[in-house]
Amino acid sequence: MGVVGVQGAVSEHLEMLAKANAEGVWVRKKEQLNSIDGLVIPGGESTAISKLMSESNLFEKVKEMGTSGTPVFGTCAGLIMLAKKGDAQVEKTGTRLLELMDVEVNRNAFGRQRESFEAELEVDGVGKFPCVFIRAPAITKAFGECKQLATYNKYIVAAQERNLLATAFHPELTQDTRMHKLFLGMCKR
Ligand code: GLN
């Protein structure tokens, strides 16, 4: 399993993958993408991740792989990267998205008042899960073949579309490997 390692919570995902009995690779170069069965895009700062992915030539290759069926799991900023449509802030900062998943996102949906919080939410296919939100985005609209897996208030906070999985929260910051195992299941298929 590759973890896009240009910025953000990379080592936490590698630890979770190891705990879930998968071999993780810290991906810095495009060539490393040739030998992976699935890819995680971590949380962090979407503008930085986007820019650094372009500069390291990962952007186009990841987009190509996501389009042709390689499983990709985006968490938090990674969810923003997967979206087909961003919000005004994404536009204003000129953040280029991978545009793989049929969702529209609000980049900082929960605002400053709620920088970070935790909520136990029912996630389809997983059950009750401890969801950690940090300056979290949310899905404001899911269309096409995208299925919502979890909601919080008026927002969709976990979704799946074919080979793509995304959460607005950070499963890698918990002790619970079930979201990662759900993704690994998608990689075996
Ligand atoms: N809201 C952040 C962004 O715009 C994402 C925060 C996170 O990944 N924890 O990139």
PDB file of C-alpha atoms and ligand atoms in Angstrom:
ATOM      1  CA  MET A   1       0.000   0.000   0.000  1.00  0.00           C
ATOM      2  CA  GLY A   2       1.397   3.378  -0.939  1.00  0.00           C
ATOM      3  CA  VAL A   3       0.864   6.461   1.207  1.00  0.00           C
ATOM      4  CA  VAL A   4       1.346   9.715  -0.682  1.00  0.00           C
ATOM      5  CA  GLY A   5       4.151  11.172   1.407  1.00  0.00           C
ATOM      6  CA  VAL A   6       4.598  14.804   0.457  1.00  0.00           C
ATOM      7  CA  GLN A   7       2.925  16.424   3.474  1.00  0.00           C
ATOM      8  CA  GLY A   8       0.595  15.547   6.353  1.00  0.00           C
ATOM      9  CA  ALA A   9      -0.162  12.512   8.509  1.00  0.00           C
ATOM     10  CA  VAL A  10       1.905   9.975   6.567  1.00  0.00           C
ATOM     11  CA  SER A  11       3.533   7.902   9.311  1.00  0.00           C
ATOM     12  CA  GLU A  12       0.216   7.482  11.141  1.00  0.00           C
ATOM     13  CA  HIS A  13      -1.275   5.819   8.060  1.00  0.00           C
ATOM     14  CA  LEU A  14       1.783   3.590   7.650  1.00  0.00           C
ATOM     15  CA  GLU A  15       1.392   2.475  11.274  1.00  0.00           C
ATOM     16  CA  MET A  16      -2.297   1.723  10.790  1.00  0.00           C
ATOM     17  CA  LEU A  17      -1.587  -0.278   7.629  1.00  0.00           C
ATOM     18  CA  ALA A  18       1.041  -2.296   9.459  1.00  0.00           C
ATOM     19  CA  LYS A  19      -1.426  -2.944  12.269  1.00  0.00           C
ATOM     20  CA  ALA A  20      -3.928  -4.153   9.681  1.00  0.00           C
ATOM     21  CA  ASN A  21      -1.266  -6.537   8.288  1.00  0.00           C
ATOM     22  CA  ALA A  22      -0.516  -4.641   5.084  1.00  0.00           C
ATOM     23  CA  GLU A  23       2.842  -3.475   3.852  1.00  0.00           C
ATOM     24  CA  GLY A  24       2.982   0.304   3.532  1.00  0.00           C
ATOM     25  CA  VAL A  25       5.322   2.379   1.390  1.00  0.00           C
ATOM     26  CA  TRP A  26       6.081   6.082   1.906  1.00  0.00           C
ATOM     27  CA  VAL A  27       5.629   7.378  -1.660  1.00  0.00           C
ATOM     28  CA  ARG A  28       7.776  10.322  -2.694  1.00  0.00           C
ATOM     29  CA  LYS A  29       8.507   9.390  -6.283  1.00  0.00           C
ATOM     30  CA  LYS A  30       6.321   8.451  -9.200  1.00  0.00           C
ATOM     31  CA  GLU A  31       8.280   5.225  -9.854  1.00  0.00           C
ATOM     32  CA  GLN A  32       7.216   3.869  -6.461  1.00  0.00           C
ATOM     33  CA  LEU A  33       3.632   3.837  -7.694  1.00  0.00           C
ATOM     34  CA  ASN A  34       4.385   0.983 -10.097  1.00  0.00           C
ATOM     35  CA  SER A  35       4.514  -1.628  -7.370  1.00  0.00           C
ATOM     36  CA  ILE A  36       1.478  -0.838  -5.230  1.00  0.00           C
ATOM     37  CA  ASP A  37      -2.027  -2.330  -4.992  1.00  0.00           C
ATOM     38  CA  GLY A  38      -3.660   0.667  -3.345  1.00  0.00           C
ATOM     39  CA  LEU A  39      -2.946   4.226  -2.355  1.00  0.00           C
ATOM     40  CA  VAL A  40      -3.730   6.427   0.645  1.00  0.00           C
ATOM     41  CA  ILE A  41      -3.826  10.223   0.432  1.00  0.00           C
ATOM     42  CA  PRO A  42      -3.467  11.491   3.994  1.00  0.00           C
ATOM     43  CA  GLY A  43      -4.781  14.519   5.829  1.00  0.00           C
ATOM     44  CA  GLY A  44      -2.736  17.665   6.080  1.00  0.00           C
ATOM     45  CA  GLU A  45      -3.207  20.807   4.053  1.00  0.00           C
ATOM     46  CA  SER A  46      -4.812  20.312   0.670  1.00  0.00           C
ATOM     47  CA  THR A  47      -3.160  23.290  -1.049  1.00  0.00           C
ATOM     48  CA  ALA A  48       0.284  22.071   0.029  1.00  0.00           C
ATOM     49  CA  ILE A  49      -0.441  18.433  -0.856  1.00  0.00           C
ATOM     50  CA  SER A  50      -1.722  19.436  -4.294  1.00  0.00           C
ATOM     51  CA  LYS A  51       1.264  21.653  -5.039  1.00  0.00           C
ATOM     52  CA  LEU A  52       3.819  19.132  -3.801  1.00  0.00           C
ATOM     53  CA  MET A  53       2.141  16.281  -5.679  1.00  0.00           C
ATOM     54  CA  SER A  54       2.465  18.298  -8.880  1.00  0.00           C
ATOM     55  CA  GLU A  55       6.068  19.244  -8.207  1.00  0.00           C
ATOM     56  CA  SER A  56       7.062  15.651  -7.497  1.00  0.00           C
ATOM     57  CA  ASN A  57       5.222  14.409 -10.613  1.00  0.00           C
ATOM     58  CA  LEU A  58       2.861  12.285  -8.537  1.00  0.00           C
ATOM     59  CA  PHE A  59      -0.270  14.217  -9.468  1.00  0.00           C
ATOM     60  CA  GLU A  60      -0.840  12.969 -13.024  1.00  0.00           C
ATOM     61  CA  LYS A  61       0.134   9.379 -12.277  1.00  0.00           C
ATOM     62  CA  VAL A  62      -2.177   9.206  -9.230  1.00  0.00           C
ATOM     63  CA  LYS A  63      -5.014  10.676 -11.278  1.00  0.00           C
ATOM     64  CA  GLU A  64      -4.421   8.103 -13.992  1.00  0.00           C
ATOM     65  CA  MET A  65      -4.322   5.228 -11.489  1.00  0.00           C
ATOM     66  CA  GLY A  66      -7.491   6.390  -9.733  1.00  0.00           C
ATOM     67  CA  THR A  67      -9.261   6.665 -13.082  1.00  0.00           C
ATOM     68  CA  SER A  68      -8.214   3.200 -14.193  1.00  0.00           C
ATOM     69  CA  GLY A  69      -9.361   1.431 -11.030  1.00  0.00           C
ATOM     70  CA  THR A  70      -6.522   1.416  -8.482  1.00  0.00           C
ATOM     71  CA  PRO A  71      -8.114   1.750  -5.020  1.00  0.00           C
ATOM     72  CA  VAL A  72      -7.482   5.164  -3.442  1.00  0.00           C
ATOM     73  CA  PHE A  73      -8.373   6.152   0.136  1.00  0.00           C
ATOM     74  CA  GLY A  74      -8.429   9.872   0.914  1.00  0.00           C
ATOM     75  CA  THR A  75      -8.690  11.123   4.481  1.00  0.00           C
ATOM     76  CA  CYS A  76      -9.480  14.751   5.321  1.00  0.00           C
ATOM     77  CA  ALA A  77      -7.265  16.815   2.972  1.00  0.00           C
ATOM     78  CA  GLY A  78      -7.044  13.578   0.948  1.00  0.00           C
ATOM     79  CA  LEU A  79     -10.830  13.685   0.558  1.00  0.00           C
ATOM     80  CA  ILE A  80     -10.552  17.245  -0.765  1.00  0.00           C
ATOM     81  CA  MET A  81      -7.942  16.051  -3.279  1.00  0.00           C
ATOM     82  CA  LEU A  82     -10.277  13.306  -4.570  1.00  0.00           C
ATOM     83  CA  ALA A  83     -13.261  15.621  -5.133  1.00  0.00           C
ATOM     84  CA  LYS A  84     -14.516  16.627  -8.552  1.00  0.00           C
ATOM     85  CA  LYS A  85     -15.563  19.974  -7.174  1.00  0.00           C
ATOM     86  CA  GLY A  86     -14.168  22.202  -4.444  1.00  0.00           C
ATOM     87  CA  ASP A  87     -15.544  25.336  -2.819  1.00  0.00           C
ATOM     88  CA  ALA A  88     -14.685  29.032  -3.169  1.00  0.00           C
ATOM     89  CA  GLN A  89     -11.607  28.625  -0.976  1.00  0.00           C
ATOM     90  CA  VAL A  90     -10.250  25.819  -3.157  1.00  0.00           C
ATOM     91  CA  GLU A  91     -10.764  28.059  -6.155  1.00  0.00           C
ATOM     92  CA  LYS A  92      -9.272  31.142  -4.520  1.00  0.00           C
ATOM     93  CA  THR A  93      -6.107  29.292  -3.555  1.00  0.00           C
ATOM     94  CA  GLY A  94      -5.837  27.756  -7.036  1.00  0.00           C
ATOM     95  CA  THR A  95      -5.738  24.276  -5.533  1.00  0.00           C
ATOM     96  CA  ARG A  96      -5.808  21.676  -8.292  1.00  0.00           C
ATOM     97  CA  LEU A  97      -7.898  18.667  -7.333  1.00  0.00           C
ATOM     98  CA  LEU A  98      -7.569  15.133  -8.729  1.00  0.00           C
ATOM     99  CA  GLU A  99     -11.266  15.274  -9.704  1.00  0.00           C
ATOM    100  CA  LEU A 100     -11.800  11.539  -9.342  1.00  0.00           C
ATOM    101  CA  MET A 101     -14.821  11.272  -7.064  1.00  0.00           C
ATOM    102  CA  ASP A 102     -18.369  12.460  -7.728  1.00  0.00           C
ATOM    103  CA  VAL A 103     -18.509  14.761  -4.718  1.00  0.00           C
ATOM    104  CA  GLU A 104     -18.516  18.439  -3.951  1.00  0.00           C
ATOM    105  CA  VAL A 105     -16.598  19.484  -0.822  1.00  0.00           C
ATOM    106  CA  ASN A 106     -16.563  22.339   1.631  1.00  0.00           C
ATOM    107  CA  ARG A 107     -12.928  22.658   2.602  1.00  0.00           C
ATOM    108  CA  ASN A 108     -13.407  23.859   6.165  1.00  0.00           C
ATOM    109  CA  ALA A 109     -16.993  22.835   6.748  1.00  0.00           C
ATOM    110  CA  PHE A 110     -16.978  23.012  10.527  1.00  0.00           C
ATOM    111  CA  GLY A 111     -15.378  26.429  10.824  1.00  0.00           C
ATOM    112  CA  ARG A 112     -12.964  27.827  13.343  1.00  0.00           C
ATOM    113  CA  GLN A 113     -15.185  27.350  16.368  1.00  0.00           C
ATOM    114  CA  ARG A 114     -14.884  23.632  15.966  1.00  0.00           C
ATOM    115  CA  GLU A 115     -11.224  23.206  15.020  1.00  0.00           C
ATOM    116  CA  SER A 116     -11.282  19.639  16.220  1.00  0.00           C
ATOM    117  CA  PHE A 117     -13.790  17.295  17.787  1.00  0.00           C
ATOM    118  CA  GLU A 118     -14.654  13.667  18.072  1.00  0.00           C
ATOM    119  CA  ALA A 119     -17.948  11.930  17.374  1.00  0.00           C
ATOM    120  CA  GLU A 120     -18.960   8.307  17.362  1.00  0.00           C
ATOM    121  CA  LEU A 121     -20.774   7.785  14.071  1.00  0.00           C
ATOM    122  CA  GLU A 122     -22.378   4.857  12.308  1.00  0.00           C
ATOM    123  CA  VAL A 123     -20.347   4.056   9.198  1.00  0.00           C
ATOM    124  CA  ASP A 124     -21.955   1.737   6.620  1.00  0.00           C
ATOM    125  CA  GLY A 125     -20.065  -1.535   6.392  1.00  0.00           C
ATOM    126  CA  VAL A 126     -18.042  -0.758   9.536  1.00  0.00           C
ATOM    127  CA  GLY A 127     -20.430   0.016  12.412  1.00  0.00           C
ATOM    128  CA  LYS A 128     -19.988   2.640  15.117  1.00  0.00           C
ATOM    129  CA  PHE A 129     -16.638   4.327  14.598  1.00  0.00           C
ATOM    130  CA  PRO A 130     -14.709   6.931  16.641  1.00  0.00           C
ATOM    131  CA  CYS A 131     -14.436   9.801  14.140  1.00  0.00           C
ATOM    132  CA  VAL A 132     -11.738  12.402  14.785  1.00  0.00           C
ATOM    133  CA  PHE A 133     -12.283  15.680  12.920  1.00  0.00           C
ATOM    134  CA  ILE A 134      -9.497  18.268  12.605  1.00  0.00           C
ATOM    135  CA  ARG A 135     -10.263  21.443  10.623  1.00  0.00           C
ATOM    136  CA  ALA A 136     -12.328  18.978   8.702  1.00  0.00           C
ATOM    137  CA  PRO A 137     -13.837  19.278   5.277  1.00  0.00           C
ATOM    138  CA  ALA A 138     -17.197  17.715   4.446  1.00  0.00           C
ATOM    139  CA  ILE A 139     -19.026  16.477   1.401  1.00  0.00           C
ATOM    140  CA  THR A 140     -21.850  18.868   0.579  1.00  0.00           C
ATOM    141  CA  LYS A 141     -23.093  16.862  -2.368  1.00  0.00           C
ATOM    142  CA  ALA A 142     -22.574  13.326  -3.644  1.00  0.00           C
ATOM    143  CA  PHE A 143     -23.770  12.494  -7.132  1.00  0.00           C
ATOM    144  CA  GLY A 144     -23.354   9.862  -9.841  1.00  0.00           C
ATOM    145  CA  GLU A 145     -22.376   6.492  -8.403  1.00  0.00           C
ATOM    146  CA  CYS A 146     -21.042   7.861  -5.135  1.00  0.00           C
ATOM    147  CA  LYS A 147     -22.572   6.246  -2.025  1.00  0.00           C
ATOM    148  CA  GLN A 148     -22.604   7.980   1.326  1.00  0.00           C
ATOM    149  CA  LEU A 149     -21.304   5.825   4.196  1.00  0.00           C
ATOM    150  CA  ALA A 150     -21.685   8.215   7.134  1.00  0.00           C
ATOM    151  CA  THR A 151     -23.241  11.577   7.936  1.00  0.00           C
ATOM    152  CA  TYR A 152     -22.822  14.173  10.645  1.00  0.00           C
ATOM    153  CA  ASN A 153     -25.465  16.882  10.950  1.00  0.00           C
ATOM    154  CA  LYS A 154     -26.252  17.966   7.396  1.00  0.00           C
ATOM    155  CA  TYR A 155     -22.965  16.723   5.965  1.00  0.00           C
ATOM    156  CA  ILE A 156     -21.678  13.525   4.390  1.00  0.00           C
ATOM    157  CA  VAL A 157     -18.421  12.600   6.141  1.00  0.00           C
ATOM    158  CA  ALA A 158     -17.597   9.228   4.568  1.00  0.00           C
ATOM    159  CA  ALA A 159     -18.296   7.990   1.049  1.00  0.00           C
ATOM    160  CA  GLN A 160     -17.360   5.343  -1.479  1.00  0.00           C
ATOM    161  CA  GLU A 161     -17.481   5.249  -5.241  1.00  0.00           C
ATOM    162  CA  ARG A 162     -16.204   2.148  -7.018  1.00  0.00           C
ATOM    163  CA  ASN A 163     -12.430   2.064  -6.216  1.00  0.00           C
ATOM    164  CA  LEU A 164     -12.488   5.290  -4.185  1.00  0.00           C
ATOM    165  CA  LEU A 165     -12.995   5.664  -0.443  1.00  0.00           C
ATOM    166  CA  ALA A 166     -12.992   8.962   1.441  1.00  0.00           C
ATOM    167  CA  THR A 167     -13.475  10.194   4.983  1.00  0.00           C
ATOM    168  CA  ALA A 168     -13.602  13.746   6.333  1.00  0.00           C
ATOM    169  CA  PHE A 169     -12.257  12.343   9.610  1.00  0.00           C
ATOM    170  CA  HIS A 170      -8.918  10.749  10.549  1.00  0.00           C
ATOM    171  CA  PRO A 171      -9.141   6.984  11.170  1.00  0.00           C
ATOM    172  CA  GLU A 172      -5.323   6.900  11.321  1.00  0.00           C
ATOM    173  CA  LEU A 173      -5.436   8.912  14.560  1.00  0.00           C
ATOM    174  CA  THR A 174      -7.411   6.245  16.407  1.00  0.00           C
ATOM    175  CA  GLN A 175      -6.521   2.737  17.551  1.00  0.00           C
ATOM    176  CA  ASP A 176      -9.285   1.342  15.354  1.00  0.00           C
ATOM    177  CA  THR A 177      -8.143  -0.362  12.144  1.00  0.00           C
ATOM    178  CA  ARG A 178     -11.600  -1.102  10.725  1.00  0.00           C
ATOM    179  CA  MET A 179     -11.667   1.759   8.158  1.00  0.00           C
ATOM    180  CA  HIS A 180      -8.244   0.706   6.894  1.00  0.00           C
ATOM    181  CA  LYS A 181      -9.422  -2.896   6.751  1.00  0.00           C
ATOM    182  CA  LEU A 182     -12.447  -1.823   4.723  1.00  0.00           C
ATOM    183  CA  PHE A 183     -10.034  -0.199   2.272  1.00  0.00           C
ATOM    184  CA  LEU A 184      -7.759  -3.241   2.196  1.00  0.00           C
ATOM    185  CA  GLY A 185     -10.829  -5.316   1.311  1.00  0.00           C
ATOM    186  CA  MET A 186     -11.381  -3.031  -1.699  1.00  0.00           C
ATOM    187  CA  CYS A 187      -7.749  -3.606  -2.721  1.00  0.00           C
ATOM    188  CA  LYS A 188      -8.124  -7.390  -2.763  1.00  0.00           C
ATOM    189  CA  ARG A 189     -11.136  -7.390  -5.035  1.00  0.00           C
TER     190      ARG A 189
HETATM  191  N1  GLN B   1      -9.224  21.634   5.925  1.00  0.00           N
HETATM  192  C1  GLN B   1      -7.894  21.218   5.615  1.00  0.00           C
HETATM  193  C2  GLN B   1      -7.519  21.579   4.193  1.00  0.00           C
HETATM  194  O1  GLN B   1      -8.095  22.404   3.616  1.00  0.00           O
HETATM  195  C3  GLN B   1      -7.731  19.733   5.831  1.00  0.00           C
HETATM  196  C4  GLN B   1      -7.466  19.475   7.263  1.00  0.00           C
HETATM  197  C5  GLN B   1      -6.909  18.114   7.567  1.00  0.00           C
HETATM  198  O2  GLN B   1      -6.506  17.365   6.685  1.00  0.00           O
HETATM  199  N2  GLN B   1      -6.824  17.807   8.835  1.00  0.00           N
HETATM  200  O3  GLN B   1      -6.620  21.076   3.608  1.00  0.00           O
END
